[in-house]
Amino acid sequence: MLYQDIPFLICSKDDEISTQIANVLGRHENTVLAAPTLTAVNQFLNRIGYFTCQVFHYSSEGDQQLDVIITSTLKKRPFSANYLIAFSEVSESVYKQYIRAGITDILIFDEQHDDQTIRKNLLSTLNLKWRNFRYFERERNQMFHATVVTIFHEINQSLMVISNALDLFKIALKQNEPNIAKIEQAFHFIMKSTKKIQEILANLKQIEQPKLKDYTADVKMIDMEASVIRKKPD
């Protein structure tokens, strides 16, 4: 991951301040300078993907719109880095408020600030977030493939029974006088297999903490018996 490749969103009511922040962070590309409206932020986040860095300018006068944006969007993006930029000291209560809302850290820009140090600190946090994100992606992909394998393994036999039953239907209907017994038998097989498929899908839906087991040496599947099932409400 390269610092310059990470999509940044820099929001401030003041375009001049947005530009100043972008210069300090060394962000001249892949950066959106926009007034902080919830619609604009959501459009940006939906457009550029999951892993991003959001930088919001905090004014000591307070900004209700900024509060709405942070509380509405950032908690939905646990692997993104979210910063609050301030040009003066931030009170402890305000600091705690924004940290709880999903801000990764608050950066104070004053006359003593050093651009290189700020970028270094920013990159350190972004690298950590990126590693967590990549781990999450690997785990999610593995679980997706395991789910596909499990569905194939558990349902394939029932589908084969349904396919054979349909062949039985064809044979029974081709006779001069339809064989009612064979038709009823095929219908029974189809209904039984359909019910089994429904039960398998219902069991998968109820899994809260899936456990994996080996399907082959290199492929995992969900262990239906060992997985933790979601408790039904009392």
mmCIF file of C-alpha atoms in Angstrom:
data_model
loop_
_atom_site.group_PDB
_atom_site.id
_atom_site.type_symbol
_atom_site.label_atom_id
_atom_site.label_comp_id
_atom_site.label_asym_id
_atom_site.label_seq_id
_atom_site.Cartn_x
_atom_site.Cartn_y
_atom_site.Cartn_z
ATOM 1 C CA MET A 1 0.000 0.000 0.000
ATOM 2 C CA LEU A 2 1.317 3.418 -0.972
ATOM 3 C CA TYR A 3 0.349 6.554 0.908
ATOM 4 C CA GLN A 4 -0.391 8.447 -2.289
ATOM 5 C CA ASP A 5 -2.731 5.688 -3.492
ATOM 6 C CA ILE A 6 -5.112 5.868 -0.535
ATOM 7 C CA PRO A 7 -8.277 7.822 -1.349
ATOM 8 C CA PHE A 8 -8.593 10.833 0.953
ATOM 9 C CA LEU A 9 -11.636 12.918 1.747
ATOM 10 C CA ILE A 10 -10.871 16.341 3.193
ATOM 11 C CA CYS A 11 -13.870 18.305 4.443
ATOM 12 C CA SER A 12 -14.016 21.874 5.641
ATOM 13 C CA LYS A 13 -16.498 24.693 5.279
ATOM 14 C CA ASP A 14 -13.576 26.847 4.210
ATOM 15 C CA ASP A 15 -12.010 25.872 0.867
ATOM 16 C CA GLU A 16 -8.814 27.706 1.789
ATOM 17 C CA ILE A 17 -8.442 25.614 4.924
ATOM 18 C CA SER A 18 -9.148 22.423 2.941
ATOM 19 C CA THR A 19 -6.358 23.340 0.553
ATOM 20 C CA GLN A 20 -4.021 24.112 3.448
ATOM 21 C CA ILE A 21 -4.734 20.727 5.037
ATOM 22 C CA ALA A 22 -4.184 18.982 1.696
ATOM 23 C CA ASN A 23 -0.807 20.698 1.325
ATOM 24 C CA VAL A 24 0.282 19.688 4.823
ATOM 25 C CA LEU A 25 -0.727 16.085 4.221
ATOM 26 C CA GLY A 26 0.866 16.063 0.780
ATOM 27 C CA ARG A 27 -2.435 15.224 -0.854
ATOM 28 C CA HIS A 28 -2.814 16.649 -4.339
ATOM 29 C CA GLU A 29 -4.429 13.665 -6.046
ATOM 30 C CA ASN A 30 -7.250 11.280 -5.082
ATOM 31 C CA THR A 31 -8.503 13.992 -2.742
ATOM 32 C CA VAL A 32 -11.952 15.489 -2.587
ATOM 33 C CA LEU A 33 -12.219 19.027 -1.267
ATOM 34 C CA ALA A 34 -15.846 19.567 -0.392
ATOM 35 C CA ALA A 35 -18.068 21.334 2.062
ATOM 36 C CA PRO A 36 -18.966 18.726 4.668
ATOM 37 C CA THR A 37 -22.475 17.697 3.694
ATOM 38 C CA LEU A 38 -23.724 14.216 4.497
ATOM 39 C CA THR A 39 -24.789 13.636 0.887
ATOM 40 C CA ALA A 40 -21.376 14.614 -0.505
ATOM 41 C CA VAL A 41 -19.535 12.421 2.000
ATOM 42 C CA ASN A 42 -21.740 9.385 1.300
ATOM 43 C CA GLN A 43 -21.372 9.824 -2.461
ATOM 44 C CA PHE A 44 -17.594 9.979 -2.105
ATOM 45 C CA LEU A 45 -17.404 6.936 0.173
ATOM 46 C CA ASN A 46 -19.682 4.881 -2.083
ATOM 47 C CA ARG A 47 -17.625 5.802 -5.137
ATOM 48 C CA ILE A 48 -14.087 5.111 -4.000
ATOM 49 C CA GLY A 49 -14.376 1.849 -2.097
ATOM 50 C CA TYR A 50 -14.120 0.615 1.443
ATOM 51 C CA PHE A 51 -10.636 1.583 2.650
ATOM 52 C CA THR A 52 -10.220 5.366 2.799
ATOM 53 C CA CYS A 53 -8.982 8.171 4.988
ATOM 54 C CA GLN A 54 -11.395 10.900 6.047
ATOM 55 C CA VAL A 55 -10.083 14.213 7.365
ATOM 56 C CA PHE A 56 -12.542 16.671 8.898
ATOM 57 C CA HIS A 57 -11.784 20.213 9.937
ATOM 58 C CA TYR A 58 -13.015 20.990 13.445
ATOM 59 C CA SER A 59 -13.987 24.535 14.342
ATOM 60 C CA SER A 60 -13.944 25.664 17.977
ATOM 61 C CA GLU A 61 -17.380 27.220 17.408
ATOM 62 C CA GLY A 62 -18.783 23.720 16.912
ATOM 63 C CA ASP A 63 -20.341 22.269 13.805
ATOM 64 C CA GLN A 64 -23.586 20.360 14.037
ATOM 65 C CA GLN A 65 -23.358 19.200 10.426
ATOM 66 C CA LEU A 66 -19.918 17.727 11.128
ATOM 67 C CA ASP A 67 -21.353 15.814 14.087
ATOM 68 C CA VAL A 68 -24.074 14.367 11.845
ATOM 69 C CA ILE A 69 -21.545 13.242 9.234
ATOM 70 C CA ILE A 70 -19.243 11.573 11.729
ATOM 71 C CA THR A 71 -21.961 9.749 13.656
ATOM 72 C CA SER A 72 -23.789 8.723 10.459
ATOM 73 C CA THR A 73 -20.909 7.428 8.351
ATOM 74 C CA LEU A 74 -17.724 6.596 10.215
ATOM 75 C CA LYS A 75 -18.951 3.771 12.427
ATOM 76 C CA LYS A 76 -19.980 1.945 9.259
ATOM 77 C CA ARG A 77 -16.354 1.956 8.092
ATOM 78 C CA PRO A 78 -14.347 0.318 10.913
ATOM 79 C CA PHE A 79 -11.210 -0.179 8.830
ATOM 80 C CA SER A 80 -10.893 3.370 7.537
ATOM 81 C CA ALA A 81 -8.789 6.016 9.219
ATOM 82 C CA ASN A 82 -10.781 9.053 10.296
ATOM 83 C CA TYR A 83 -9.078 12.216 11.480
ATOM 84 C CA LEU A 84 -10.209 15.465 12.961
ATOM 85 C CA ILE A 85 -7.996 18.448 12.139
ATOM 86 C CA ALA A 86 -8.021 21.361 14.562
ATOM 87 C CA PHE A 87 -6.074 24.631 14.553
ATOM 88 C CA SER A 88 -6.405 25.108 18.302
ATOM 89 C CA GLU A 89 -6.553 22.945 21.397
ATOM 90 C CA VAL A 90 -9.567 20.654 21.705
ATOM 91 C CA SER A 91 -11.173 20.150 25.100
ATOM 92 C CA GLU A 92 -11.088 16.705 26.678
ATOM 93 C CA SER A 93 -14.880 16.347 26.481
ATOM 94 C CA VAL A 94 -14.887 17.170 22.757
ATOM 95 C CA TYR A 95 -11.950 14.820 22.192
ATOM 96 C CA LYS A 96 -13.780 11.921 23.880
ATOM 97 C CA GLN A 97 -16.982 12.732 22.006
ATOM 98 C CA TYR A 98 -15.342 12.405 18.586
ATOM 99 C CA ILE A 99 -13.235 9.379 19.506
ATOM 100 C CA ARG A 100 -16.415 7.581 20.586
ATOM 101 C CA ALA A 101 -18.073 8.641 17.329
ATOM 102 C CA GLY A 102 -15.408 6.917 15.224
ATOM 103 C CA ILE A 103 -12.556 9.417 14.849
ATOM 104 C CA THR A 104 -9.193 7.632 14.805
ATOM 105 C CA ASP A 105 -7.257 10.602 16.160
ATOM 106 C CA ILE A 106 -7.279 14.383 16.411
ATOM 107 C CA LEU A 107 -4.385 16.261 14.855
ATOM 108 C CA ILE A 108 -3.633 19.742 16.148
ATOM 109 C CA PHE A 109 -2.144 22.135 13.615
ATOM 110 C CA ASP A 110 -0.374 25.024 15.316
ATOM 111 C CA GLU A 111 2.574 27.250 14.524
ATOM 112 C CA GLN A 112 4.941 24.531 15.694
ATOM 113 C CA HIS A 113 3.525 21.721 13.584
ATOM 114 C CA ASP A 114 5.931 19.824 11.352
ATOM 115 C CA ASP A 115 4.489 18.571 8.060
ATOM 116 C CA GLN A 116 6.810 15.550 7.852
ATOM 117 C CA THR A 117 6.010 14.440 11.401
ATOM 118 C CA ILE A 118 2.274 14.719 10.789
ATOM 119 C CA ARG A 119 2.534 12.680 7.581
ATOM 120 C CA LYS A 120 4.676 10.050 9.342
ATOM 121 C CA ASN A 121 2.176 9.677 12.194
ATOM 122 C CA LEU A 122 -0.690 9.540 9.725
ATOM 123 C CA LEU A 123 1.003 6.854 7.631
ATOM 124 C CA SER A 124 1.743 4.750 10.732
ATOM 125 C CA THR A 125 -1.944 4.603 11.629
ATOM 126 C CA LEU A 126 -2.979 4.006 8.019
ATOM 127 C CA ASN A 127 -0.591 1.047 7.746
ATOM 128 C CA LEU A 128 -2.109 -0.522 10.856
ATOM 129 C CA LYS A 129 -5.636 0.050 9.526
ATOM 130 C CA TRP A 130 -4.605 -1.395 6.161
ATOM 131 C CA ARG A 131 -3.227 -4.576 7.731
ATOM 132 C CA ASN A 132 -6.434 -5.034 9.722
ATOM 133 C CA PHE A 133 -8.461 -4.441 6.577
ATOM 134 C CA ARG A 134 -6.483 -6.973 4.557
ATOM 135 C CA TYR A 135 -6.863 -9.574 7.347
ATOM 136 C CA PHE A 136 -10.612 -8.917 7.411
ATOM 137 C CA GLU A 137 -10.773 -9.297 3.616
ATOM 138 C CA ARG A 138 -8.932 -12.644 3.728
ATOM 139 C CA GLU A 139 -11.199 -13.943 6.495
ATOM 140 C CA ARG A 140 -14.314 -12.784 4.659
ATOM 141 C CA ASN A 141 -13.192 -14.376 1.372
ATOM 142 C CA GLN A 142 -12.361 -17.650 3.108
ATOM 143 C CA MET A 143 -15.783 -17.691 4.761
ATOM 144 C CA PHE A 144 -17.483 -16.941 1.429
ATOM 145 C CA HIS A 145 -15.726 -19.849 -0.293
ATOM 146 C CA ALA A 146 -16.427 -22.151 2.665
ATOM 147 C CA THR A 147 -20.128 -21.241 2.473
ATOM 148 C CA VAL A 148 -20.244 -22.005 -1.265
ATOM 149 C CA VAL A 149 -18.510 -25.366 -0.713
ATOM 150 C CA THR A 150 -20.875 -26.202 2.172
ATOM 151 C CA ILE A 151 -23.985 -25.430 0.133
ATOM 152 C CA PHE A 152 -22.643 -27.513 -2.767
ATOM 153 C CA HIS A 153 -21.763 -30.410 -0.471
ATOM 154 C CA GLU A 154 -24.986 -30.385 1.554
ATOM 155 C CA ILE A 155 -27.437 -29.690 -1.269
ATOM 156 C CA ASN A 156 -25.868 -31.497 -4.216
ATOM 157 C CA GLN A 157 -27.198 -34.907 -3.177
ATOM 158 C CA SER A 158 -30.752 -33.581 -2.850
ATOM 159 C CA LEU A 159 -30.495 -31.942 -6.276
ATOM 160 C CA MET A 160 -29.386 -35.251 -7.764
ATOM 161 C CA VAL A 161 -32.437 -36.958 -6.226
ATOM 162 C CA ILE A 162 -34.723 -34.270 -7.705
ATOM 163 C CA SER A 163 -33.048 -34.674 -11.104
ATOM 164 C CA ASN A 164 -33.533 -38.454 -11.009
ATOM 165 C CA ALA A 165 -37.160 -38.005 -9.918
ATOM 166 C CA LEU A 166 -37.807 -35.754 -12.922
ATOM 167 C CA ASP A 167 -36.393 -38.467 -15.182
ATOM 168 C CA LEU A 168 -38.793 -40.878 -13.519
ATOM 169 C CA PHE A 169 -41.624 -38.449 -14.305
ATOM 170 C CA LYS A 170 -40.648 -38.403 -17.991
ATOM 171 C CA ILE A 171 -40.591 -42.199 -18.207
ATOM 172 C CA ALA A 172 -43.948 -42.512 -16.456
ATOM 173 C CA LEU A 173 -45.604 -39.925 -18.713
ATOM 174 C CA LYS A 174 -44.268 -41.475 -21.935
ATOM 175 C CA GLN A 175 -46.182 -44.689 -21.322
ATOM 176 C CA ASN A 176 -49.542 -45.205 -23.070
ATOM 177 C CA GLU A 177 -51.193 -45.098 -19.687
ATOM 178 C CA PRO A 178 -49.277 -42.880 -17.192
ATOM 179 C CA ASN A 179 -47.886 -44.940 -14.326
ATOM 180 C CA ILE A 180 -49.542 -43.217 -11.352
ATOM 181 C CA ALA A 181 -47.467 -45.165 -8.822
ATOM 182 C CA LYS A 182 -44.185 -43.992 -10.369
ATOM 183 C CA ILE A 183 -45.452 -40.419 -10.619
ATOM 184 C CA GLU A 184 -46.412 -40.456 -6.942
ATOM 185 C CA GLN A 185 -43.017 -41.949 -6.063
ATOM 186 C CA ALA A 186 -41.188 -39.237 -8.033
ATOM 187 C CA PHE A 187 -43.346 -36.558 -6.433
ATOM 188 C CA HIS A 188 -42.480 -37.968 -2.990
ATOM 189 C CA PHE A 189 -38.746 -37.851 -3.778
ATOM 190 C CA ILE A 190 -38.991 -34.243 -4.970
ATOM 191 C CA MET A 191 -40.943 -33.079 -1.927
ATOM 192 C CA LYS A 192 -38.587 -34.863 0.486
ATOM 193 C CA SER A 193 -35.469 -33.433 -1.169
ATOM 194 C CA THR A 194 -36.976 -29.941 -1.361
ATOM 195 C CA LYS A 195 -37.738 -30.061 2.365
ATOM 196 C CA LYS A 196 -34.168 -31.180 3.098
ATOM 197 C CA ILE A 197 -32.746 -28.266 1.078
ATOM 198 C CA GLN A 198 -34.988 -25.843 2.997
ATOM 199 C CA GLU A 199 -33.768 -27.289 6.307
ATOM 200 C CA ILE A 200 -30.113 -26.971 5.248
ATOM 201 C CA LEU A 201 -30.549 -23.328 4.221
ATOM 202 C CA ALA A 202 -32.465 -22.569 7.434
ATOM 203 C CA ASN A 203 -29.658 -24.117 9.521
ATOM 204 C CA LEU A 204 -27.036 -22.070 7.662
ATOM 205 C CA LYS A 205 -29.058 -18.914 8.283
ATOM 206 C CA GLN A 206 -29.142 -19.618 12.030
ATOM 207 C CA ILE A 207 -25.353 -19.907 12.383
ATOM 208 C CA GLU A 208 -23.961 -17.036 14.454
ATOM 209 C CA GLN A 209 -20.335 -18.155 14.860
ATOM 210 C CA PRO A 210 -19.307 -20.485 12.029
ATOM 211 C CA LYS A 211 -16.572 -23.072 12.580
ATOM 212 C CA LEU A 212 -14.624 -24.416 9.626
ATOM 213 C CA LYS A 213 -13.373 -27.909 8.857
ATOM 214 C CA ASP A 214 -11.387 -29.466 6.019
ATOM 215 C CA TYR A 215 -13.361 -30.418 2.911
ATOM 216 C CA THR A 216 -10.198 -31.344 1.064
ATOM 217 C CA ALA A 217 -6.557 -30.657 1.891
ATOM 218 C CA ASP A 218 -6.766 -27.101 0.543
ATOM 219 C CA VAL A 219 -10.481 -26.335 0.820
ATOM 220 C CA LYS A 220 -12.556 -25.490 3.895
ATOM 221 C CA MET A 221 -16.258 -25.883 4.554
ATOM 222 C CA ILE A 222 -18.547 -24.916 7.427
ATOM 223 C CA ASP A 223 -18.821 -27.480 10.212
ATOM 224 C CA MET A 224 -22.594 -27.499 10.691
ATOM 225 C CA GLU A 225 -22.421 -29.448 13.971
ATOM 226 C CA ALA A 226 -19.610 -27.476 15.633
ATOM 227 C CA SER A 227 -20.818 -23.985 14.621
ATOM 228 C CA VAL A 228 -22.587 -21.829 17.196
ATOM 229 C CA ILE A 229 -26.278 -21.402 16.438
ATOM 230 C CA ARG A 230 -28.047 -18.104 17.091
ATOM 231 C CA LYS A 231 -30.192 -18.348 20.207
ATOM 232 C CA LYS A 232 -33.897 -17.853 19.723
ATOM 233 C CA PRO A 233 -35.344 -14.923 21.681
ATOM 234 C CA ASP A 234 -37.213 -15.893 24.826
#
